[in-house]
Amino acid sequence: MSGDSLIPVLTPAGPYAGSITMLAWLLIAMATAVLAIVIAALWIAFAGSDRLKSRLGGSRTIWIGGIGVPVVILTVLLVYGLSLTRNLTAPVPAETMRVRITGEMWWWRVAYLDETGQAFMIDANELHIPAGRPVLLELESNDVIHSFWVPQLSGKLDMVPGRRNTMPIQADAPGVFSGQCAEYCGGPHALMGFVVIAHEPADFDRMMTERRASRTPVLGTGAELFQRTGCAACHRIAGTKANGTAGPDLTHVGTRRSLGAGILPNNRGTLMGWIGDSQAIKPGNRMPPYKMLSAAELEAIASYLEAQR
Amino acid sequence: MRTETGFDHSLYDRFPTSDPRPEGELEELERIWCAPKGWQLLTAVNNNYIGIFYVGAAFLFFLLAGILALVMRVQLALPLQGILPQETYNQFFTMHGTVMMFLFAVPMVEAIGVLLLPQMLAARDLPFPRLSAYAFWAYFVGGLCFFASLFFGLAPDGGWFMYPPYTSLTYSPGINADFWLLGIGFIEISAIAGAIEIIVGVLRTRAPGMTLDKMPVYAWAMLVLGVMIIIAFPSVILGTLLLELERAFNWPFFDPTRGGDALLWQHLFWFFGHPEVYIIFLPASGLVSMMVAAMARTPLVGHNLIVLAFLATGFISFGVWAHHMFTTGLPNLSIGFFSAASMAVSVPAGIQIFSWIATFAVGRPRFNAPTLFLLGGIVTFVVGGLTGVMVAMVPFDWQAHDSYFIVAHLHYVLLGGMVFPMFAAFYYWTPMTSRHPLSERLGKWAFWLMFAGMQVTFWPMHLTGLMGMPRRVYTYLPGREWEVTNMISSVGAFMLAAGVLLFLIDVARSFRFTTDHDAGNIYDGGTLEWLPTGLYSARSIPVVKSREPLWEDPGLAEDVKAGRYLLPGSATGLRETIVTSPLLAEPQYLQIMPGPSVWPFLAAIFTAGFFILLTIQAYTPSFTCGVLAVVCVLRWLWDTDRRVKEVTVDAGAGVRLPTYVTGPSTHGWWAMIILLIVVGMIFVMALFSFFYLFGVQSQFWQAPAPAGHLAIILPAYLAAAGLALLSRRMLAREKTEHWTPGVLYLCAAAALAAGVGADMWSWIGSGLVPEASGQGATVYALLSLEVLLVGVGVLMACYLCARNSRGMIVRPRNNSLDLCVLWVVYAAAQGSMTGVLTRLVGA
Amino acid sequence: MLTAGCEASPGKSQHMAQADAVRGKLAIERAGCGACHDIPGIRWPKGQAGPSLQGFGDQGMIAGRLPNRPDLLAAYVRNAPATLPGTTMPRMPLTPAEARDIAAYLYAASARR
């Protein structure tokens, strides 16, 4: 929903995507040139001078145009492509920040990992990274196959249940980069968006420290309703009794740029609308509607969630 | 070589004969080959009828799937439209892909082969006409039922390649996925039947003298097609079988929590799926080669290179499948190999493109409707091939995969490589099968609308993909300008549809099916399909001396029509054609062909009924249909393998041919061998699944069943093979009682049953159950395959005993017995391998 | 489109000078009003948690208690609790200009029918 670049694959924001973009331009140039040659050859074959036609009309044309030149071009491209593949999958330094992203139907579970591989902070549908440094993503799935794709930062990688695929990403400068699930996963697959937010390293460190600091739980009607209505069965808010893992972690939901996995803006009204009846917005998603809640109750829960930063 | 079978080539010099033909010979031929009328048309088996039904049915599915696409394009023209709710759209795109790939593209290329190949080879029909009829009706009825699932909201919604776990029971609890698995599963039977016909047809029913290098290049393409089908299709047959077993009985092939793997499906599917697209492209490119030569009025430049290109494409295409899996996390080494192979496979395509260019340059091409479609197809296919090279480059594929860039690529290669050539073929070959040709004027309009529409629809999709839009989305959010390219694409789709509509109008106005008063050789083609024909194909079967016989001998058409070549009438009073040797096409024997028969039609209806009723879980009606289908097939087979009273006949000018032969040179033996290759490939893919799951999830495996039990299992299988071979040997001996071969075969089938029974008992005793793990699932799947083979063997034993009791198993050699013996020997071999290999690995 | 507002319901004027219904639609999308309301001309989302706004221009009252007038509507859209204490609609992150544009859009969209 953010207004980012028009052609993300051709406007990379980091080195991994950038090297792919360079390859893309080379390939586009090659393809254009070859197409032009073929069209020119067809033109000559039909409408060219007799001299040109006779030069074209022999098996030499096939040997050169069909075998010789393609083999040369393809070999060069193959070598380039394979070495780039190797570079893109080269191991990152051991101290690289690691984040485990788990695909769910139809949202993303984001867990920031510490050096031992334990998740110290859990979020959903959004990833914060420091600019200028690589971040290693561990991609998994809890149900069906999904695919993580933020084109301005890297190519895509599938999230296959039973496997863990890893991929580094890096943004050169602060910015907001959006993406979308790229492997059909049924239902509202079309509404499964993601966003990566890159910060200045100092800002990033400060944000993480703030978030990791122990928090005083917010009290009030909203908090009570959150427990009483059963939200805690599926959602977790760190520092409270709510410890459900079936749905997105709501510890920092107030800071998110969007709701519903990138499909709604985040404000008190949309929170109320989503909780009240998310099926009308994202049909088939796993959260049931809460039509029994009155508008006042919805507003209480929504303000409670707004405060979860 | 001088001679392949001992046939004396100097006999060819007797043709064309000069004596006048006897009175009434032609009328007799026409009477024997008379087509059934009215409702009896359902019983027609001749390739002219089956071919045209087949082409018509395939085109109908093209239109139906195209309409689905038009609705999808209306939905996507603007963001967030709700014309189709999410669930319906997901079914629409699944059906669009599935119907186009399985019910249109492959059937159409096979259908054109059914219609065209016998004509081009001057054979009177395909070698197994009732098999074609069965294959067609099963496909048509099954396909319609499958498509109808849309109207009940029961259409599959997993995408045309149906990846688990989404298509496993947990996430697809309805019967929608079963429609795909069972519906498409049995349509693949049609494709395999077609492949058997085509391989045997191309290799064994060519006109005498048509050596391999004089064979039209389209026949080469179809030969490679047939071989590719029998190697590739078993993989998807096995895959659909495994997924259905997982859904129905909870056998965990694809469930990683119990030792399965979601990627196993992808390997199985794409091992089929990539060759599938070349299965679609190669015959179309074969047609293009024929048409380019005809339009340029000159022989094809680089004919041998093109043949090599077909063989190379066919071969290499089996080594590229994992390029559909570049984003799944495969190891770099595999990725590198598949990337290299994927780039290599574009070279043979390039050979063909430049051969066509060179041919146009040498000749004097005409700008008519066929040529326009050819040119449009070539340019479009080149674009698609180039984007194919782009996505063969792994890092670029990591951006393009599963986005609209790929949607653009695949439509460019499919429309350019198959659909435009198909329309060219329609315009070019209609005069062969219709009283009037299609209209040149309408054809040109149709072309320009289709070509322009195609570019307007799919070119912007390259950009849409680079803009980040994934495929298979029922809508998209505004704000990223995706609506601009999507709207353009949607407008283009309707232009394309308008072109197709014009074509339909042209067909309605001009096409009038005929088998004997066709419009003639108006484009002056040089190959044999342009001979004057009746339902019996050519009046007499010519001796071929060059690749373009009609150009080399302008009097050929007249001579053939006057009956001055082989088989100018019917030698036995029945339908016949000549079977020739594979390399030099020397006449070997006369094949007696069947006339119209209701049994293949009924068998097809009941087969379709079995599968469709199984899908909707109406088990009793389903099994009833299954039994009836088997009964109809047996009744049809009962009419086969009959001797006629003439042991040899005069096929023309004193050339004598036998009417009944047995052994490895018969077309029936070849068909059985090809079928066994198909079964063998299913077995190979099942073994692959077994070892693959062991490789990735061995922590779930227990110790295998005791190897000691092989001491019971292997001798049982050995006995089965031995008894079967003995039955054949005993038939040849003078002194044998007439019931001995049947009884021996029955014992062989019993030994097979004992073998698989012992293996099954051994595994059950080891405590392994199929639901337990990937090991359980694959072991019992292998055993189930063997049980299936044994079951067919038992059926064959009963059939042979019945024939035996009627005195139809005549010494010294009998085709029915031989073919059934082949089956038992193979089943014994597969059973033995199952027993040994499953005990090789475990905890 | 704005002239459609002149085609007023009997006795009411819903014409809003210097308010742009087109910008109003964009503001609706940006703020996510559709999460709660079914709004004419907004294809998605058609939220069910709040009342439908189809035919809103014909309604005499906003939320059953406030006269349906452009100035009041704009104030309500932006800060409902302050404009009508006790109402169930929350405050929305909109500038006053956006709120007026949204009001103009709501009138224009329902008058178009």
mmCIF file with all atom_site columns, N, CA and C in Angstrom, chain B residues 112-143:
data_model
loop_
_atom_site.group_PDB
_atom_site.id
_atom_site.type_symbol
_atom_site.label_atom_id
_atom_site.label_alt_id
_atom_site.label_comp_id
_atom_site.label_asym_id
_atom_site.label_entity_id
_atom_site.label_seq_id
_atom_site.pdbx_PDB_ins_code
_atom_site.Cartn_x
_atom_site.Cartn_y
_atom_site.Cartn_z
_atom_site.occupancy
_atom_site.B_iso_or_equiv
_atom_site.pdbx_formal_charge
_atom_site.auth_seq_id
_atom_site.auth_comp_id
_atom_site.auth_asym_id
_atom_site.auth_atom_id
_atom_site.pdbx_PDB_model_num
ATOM 1  N N  . ILE B 1 112 ? -4.590  -34.002 -34.601 1.00 0.00 ? 112 ILE B N  1
ATOM 2  C CA . ILE B 1 112 ? -4.112  -33.663 -35.943 1.00 0.00 ? 112 ILE B CA 1
ATOM 3  C C  . ILE B 1 112 ? -3.297  -34.827 -36.485 1.00 0.00 ? 112 ILE B C  1
ATOM 4  N N  . GLY B 1 113 ? -2.558  -35.491 -35.600 1.00 0.00 ? 113 GLY B N  1
ATOM 5  C CA . GLY B 1 113 ? -1.820  -36.671 -36.035 1.00 0.00 ? 113 GLY B CA 1
ATOM 6  C C  . GLY B 1 113 ? -2.745  -37.780 -36.490 1.00 0.00 ? 113 GLY B C  1
ATOM 7  N N  . VAL B 1 114 ? -3.811  -38.007 -35.731 1.00 0.00 ? 114 VAL B N  1
ATOM 8  C CA . VAL B 1 114 ? -4.763  -39.064 -36.099 1.00 0.00 ? 114 VAL B CA 1
ATOM 9  C C  . VAL B 1 114 ? -5.340  -38.792 -37.477 1.00 0.00 ? 114 VAL B C  1
ATOM 10 N N  . LEU B 1 115 ? -5.642  -37.518 -37.719 1.00 0.00 ? 115 LEU B N  1
ATOM 11 C CA . LEU B 1 115 ? -6.269  -37.149 -38.989 1.00 0.00 ? 115 LEU B CA 1
ATOM 12 C C  . LEU B 1 115 ? -5.258  -37.203 -40.132 1.00 0.00 ? 115 LEU B C  1
ATOM 13 N N  . LEU B 1 116 ? -4.049  -36.746 -39.853 1.00 0.00 ? 116 LEU B N  1
ATOM 14 C CA . LEU B 1 116 ? -3.103  -36.456 -40.921 1.00 0.00 ? 116 LEU B CA 1
ATOM 15 C C  . LEU B 1 116 ? -2.108  -37.583 -41.201 1.00 0.00 ? 116 LEU B C  1
ATOM 16 N N  . LEU B 1 117 ? -1.650  -38.231 -40.133 1.00 0.00 ? 117 LEU B N  1
ATOM 17 C CA . LEU B 1 117 ? -0.534  -39.168 -40.318 1.00 0.00 ? 117 LEU B CA 1
ATOM 18 C C  . LEU B 1 117 ? -0.833  -40.304 -41.285 1.00 0.00 ? 117 LEU B C  1
ATOM 19 N N  . PRO B 1 118 ? -1.956  -41.021 -41.109 1.00 0.00 ? 118 PRO B N  1
ATOM 20 C CA . PRO B 1 118 ? -2.162  -42.114 -42.064 1.00 0.00 ? 118 PRO B CA 1
ATOM 21 C C  . PRO B 1 118 ? -2.186  -41.605 -43.502 1.00 0.00 ? 118 PRO B C  1
ATOM 22 N N  . GLN B 1 119 ? -2.792  -40.448 -43.705 1.00 0.00 ? 119 GLN B N  1
ATOM 23 C CA . GLN B 1 119 ? -2.824  -39.882 -45.062 1.00 0.00 ? 119 GLN B CA 1
ATOM 24 C C  . GLN B 1 119 ? -1.419  -39.613 -45.562 1.00 0.00 ? 119 GLN B C  1
ATOM 25 N N  . MET B 1 120 ? -0.608  -39.037 -44.658 1.00 0.00 ? 120 MET B N  1
ATOM 26 C CA . MET B 1 120 ? 0.729   -38.631 -45.067 1.00 0.00 ? 120 MET B CA 1
ATOM 27 C C  . MET B 1 120 ? 1.617   -39.842 -45.340 1.00 0.00 ? 120 MET B C  1
ATOM 28 N N  . LEU B 1 121 ? 1.300   -40.956 -44.697 1.00 0.00 ? 121 LEU B N  1
ATOM 29 C CA . LEU B 1 121 ? 2.091   -42.154 -44.884 1.00 0.00 ? 121 LEU B CA 1
ATOM 30 C C  . LEU B 1 121 ? 1.442   -43.090 -45.882 1.00 0.00 ? 121 LEU B C  1
ATOM 31 N N  . ALA B 1 122 ? 0.322   -42.670 -46.450 1.00 0.00 ? 122 ALA B N  1
ATOM 32 C CA . ALA B 1 122 ? -0.458  -43.486 -47.386 1.00 0.00 ? 122 ALA B CA 1
ATOM 33 C C  . ALA B 1 122 ? -0.884  -44.808 -46.764 1.00 0.00 ? 122 ALA B C  1
ATOM 34 N N  . ALA B 1 123 ? -1.151  -44.793 -45.483 1.00 0.00 ? 123 ALA B N  1
ATOM 35 C CA . ALA B 1 123 ? -1.725  -45.981 -44.843 1.00 0.00 ? 123 ALA B CA 1
ATOM 36 C C  . ALA B 1 123 ? -3.242  -45.826 -44.860 1.00 0.00 ? 123 ALA B C  1
ATOM 37 N N  . ARG B 1 124 ? -3.941  -46.956 -44.834 1.00 0.00 ? 124 ARG B N  1
ATOM 38 C CA . ARG B 1 124 ? -5.394  -46.806 -44.896 1.00 0.00 ? 124 ARG B CA 1
ATOM 39 C C  . ARG B 1 124 ? -5.978  -46.315 -43.590 1.00 0.00 ? 124 ARG B C  1
ATOM 40 N N  . ASP B 1 125 ? -5.281  -46.534 -42.487 1.00 0.00 ? 125 ASP B N  1
ATOM 41 C CA . ASP B 1 125 ? -5.806  -46.114 -41.193 1.00 0.00 ? 125 ASP B CA 1
ATOM 42 C C  . ASP B 1 125 ? -4.654  -46.224 -40.207 1.00 0.00 ? 125 ASP B C  1
ATOM 43 N N  . LEU B 1 126 ? -4.926  -45.826 -38.960 1.00 0.00 ? 126 LEU B N  1
ATOM 44 C CA . LEU B 1 126 ? -3.926  -46.038 -37.929 1.00 0.00 ? 126 LEU B CA 1
ATOM 45 C C  . LEU B 1 126 ? -3.898  -47.528 -37.578 1.00 0.00 ? 126 LEU B C  1
ATOM 46 N N  . PRO B 1 127 ? -2.841  -48.006 -36.955 1.00 0.00 ? 127 PRO B N  1
ATOM 47 C CA . PRO B 1 127 ? -2.770  -49.450 -36.721 1.00 0.00 ? 127 PRO B CA 1
ATOM 48 C C  . PRO B 1 127 ? -3.793  -50.003 -35.738 1.00 0.00 ? 127 PRO B C  1
ATOM 49 N N  . PHE B 1 128 ? -4.347  -49.170 -34.839 1.00 0.00 ? 128 PHE B N  1
ATOM 50 C CA . PHE B 1 128 ? -5.293  -49.695 -33.850 1.00 0.00 ? 128 PHE B CA 1
ATOM 51 C C  . PHE B 1 128 ? -6.530  -48.808 -33.820 1.00 0.00 ? 128 PHE B C  1
ATOM 52 N N  . PRO B 1 129 ? -7.365  -48.886 -34.848 1.00 0.00 ? 129 PRO B N  1
ATOM 53 C CA . PRO B 1 129 ? -8.480  -47.939 -34.945 1.00 0.00 ? 129 PRO B CA 1
ATOM 54 C C  . PRO B 1 129 ? -9.411  -47.968 -33.748 1.00 0.00 ? 129 PRO B C  1
ATOM 55 N N  . ARG B 1 130 ? -9.690  -49.124 -33.203 1.00 0.00 ? 130 ARG B N  1
ATOM 56 C CA . ARG B 1 130 ? -10.623 -49.148 -32.077 1.00 0.00 ? 130 ARG B CA 1
ATOM 57 C C  . ARG B 1 130 ? -9.996  -48.519 -30.844 1.00 0.00 ? 130 ARG B C  1
ATOM 58 N N  . LEU B 1 131 ? -8.685  -48.634 -30.731 1.00 0.00 ? 131 LEU B N  1
ATOM 59 C CA . LEU B 1 131 ? -8.019  -47.981 -29.610 1.00 0.00 ? 131 LEU B CA 1
ATOM 60 C C  . LEU B 1 131 ? -8.159  -46.468 -29.724 1.00 0.00 ? 131 LEU B C  1
ATOM 61 N N  . SER B 1 132 ? -8.023  -45.934 -30.958 1.00 0.00 ? 132 SER B N  1
ATOM 62 C CA . SER B 1 132 ? -8.214  -44.487 -31.123 1.00 0.00 ? 132 SER B CA 1
ATOM 63 C C  . SER B 1 132 ? -9.629  -44.100 -30.753 1.00 0.00 ? 132 SER B C  1
ATOM 64 N N  . ALA B 1 133 ? -10.592 -44.938 -31.177 1.00 0.00 ? 133 ALA B N  1
ATOM 65 C CA . ALA B 1 133 ? -11.983 -44.591 -30.873 1.00 0.00 ? 133 ALA B CA 1
ATOM 66 C C  . ALA B 1 133 ? -12.183 -44.577 -29.369 1.00 0.00 ? 133 ALA B C  1
ATOM 67 N N  . TYR B 1 134 ? -11.675 -45.592 -28.699 1.00 0.00 ? 134 TYR B N  1
ATOM 68 C CA . TYR B 1 134 ? -11.784 -45.663 -27.247 1.00 0.00 ? 134 TYR B CA 1
ATOM 69 C C  . TYR B 1 134 ? -11.140 -44.442 -26.606 1.00 0.00 ? 134 TYR B C  1
ATOM 70 N N  . ALA B 1 135 ? -9.919  -44.138 -27.041 1.00 0.00 ? 135 ALA B N  1
ATOM 71 C CA . ALA B 1 135 ? -9.203  -43.010 -26.460 1.00 0.00 ? 135 ALA B CA 1
ATOM 72 C C  . ALA B 1 135 ? -9.984  -41.730 -26.658 1.00 0.00 ? 135 ALA B C  1
ATOM 73 N N  . PHE B 1 136 ? -10.538 -41.533 -27.857 1.00 0.00 ? 136 PHE B N  1
ATOM 74 C CA . PHE B 1 136 ? -11.265 -40.305 -28.096 1.00 0.00 ? 136 PHE B CA 1
ATOM 75 C C  . PHE B 1 136 ? -12.503 -40.194 -27.213 1.00 0.00 ? 136 PHE B C  1
ATOM 76 N N  . TRP B 1 137 ? -13.335 -41.247 -27.208 1.00 0.00 ? 137 TRP B N  1
ATOM 77 C CA . TRP B 1 137 ? -14.586 -41.110 -26.456 1.00 0.00 ? 137 TRP B CA 1
ATOM 78 C C  . TRP B 1 137 ? -14.329 -40.965 -24.963 1.00 0.00 ? 137 TRP B C  1
ATOM 79 N N  . ALA B 1 138 ? -13.332 -41.701 -24.452 1.00 0.00 ? 138 ALA B N  1
ATOM 80 C CA . ALA B 1 138 ? -13.019 -41.561 -23.026 1.00 0.00 ? 138 ALA B CA 1
ATOM 81 C C  . ALA B 1 138 ? -12.618 -40.121 -22.720 1.00 0.00 ? 138 ALA B C  1
ATOM 82 N N  . TYR B 1 139 ? -11.787 -39.567 -23.587 1.00 0.00 ? 139 TYR B N  1
ATOM 83 C CA . TYR B 1 139 ? -11.323 -38.195 -23.406 1.00 0.00 ? 139 TYR B CA 1
ATOM 84 C C  . TYR B 1 139 ? -12.482 -37.221 -23.499 1.00 0.00 ? 139 TYR B C  1
ATOM 85 N N  . PHE B 1 140 ? -13.347 -37.414 -24.495 1.00 0.00 ? 140 PHE B N  1
ATOM 86 C CA . PHE B 1 140 ? -14.405 -36.441 -24.736 1.00 0.00 ? 140 PHE B CA 1
ATOM 87 C C  . PHE B 1 140 ? -15.415 -36.453 -23.595 1.00 0.00 ? 140 PHE B C  1
ATOM 88 N N  . VAL B 1 141 ? -15.893 -37.657 -23.251 1.00 0.00 ? 141 VAL B N  1
ATOM 89 C CA . VAL B 1 141 ? -16.901 -37.737 -22.195 1.00 0.00 ? 141 VAL B CA 1
ATOM 90 C C  . VAL B 1 141 ? -16.285 -37.319 -20.863 1.00 0.00 ? 141 VAL B C  1
ATOM 91 N N  . GLY B 1 142 ? -15.104 -37.848 -20.586 1.00 0.00 ? 142 GLY B N  1
ATOM 92 C CA . GLY B 1 142 ? -14.439 -37.494 -19.329 1.00 0.00 ? 142 GLY B CA 1
ATOM 93 C C  . GLY B 1 142 ? -14.149 -36.015 -19.247 1.00 0.00 ? 142 GLY B C  1
ATOM 94 N N  . GLY B 1 143 ? -13.693 -35.453 -20.355 1.00 0.00 ? 143 GLY B N  1
ATOM 95 C CA . GLY B 1 143 ? -13.358 -34.035 -20.361 1.00 0.00 ? 143 GLY B CA 1
ATOM 96 C C  . GLY B 1 143 ? -14.578 -33.156 -20.117 1.00 0.00 ? 143 GLY B C  1
#
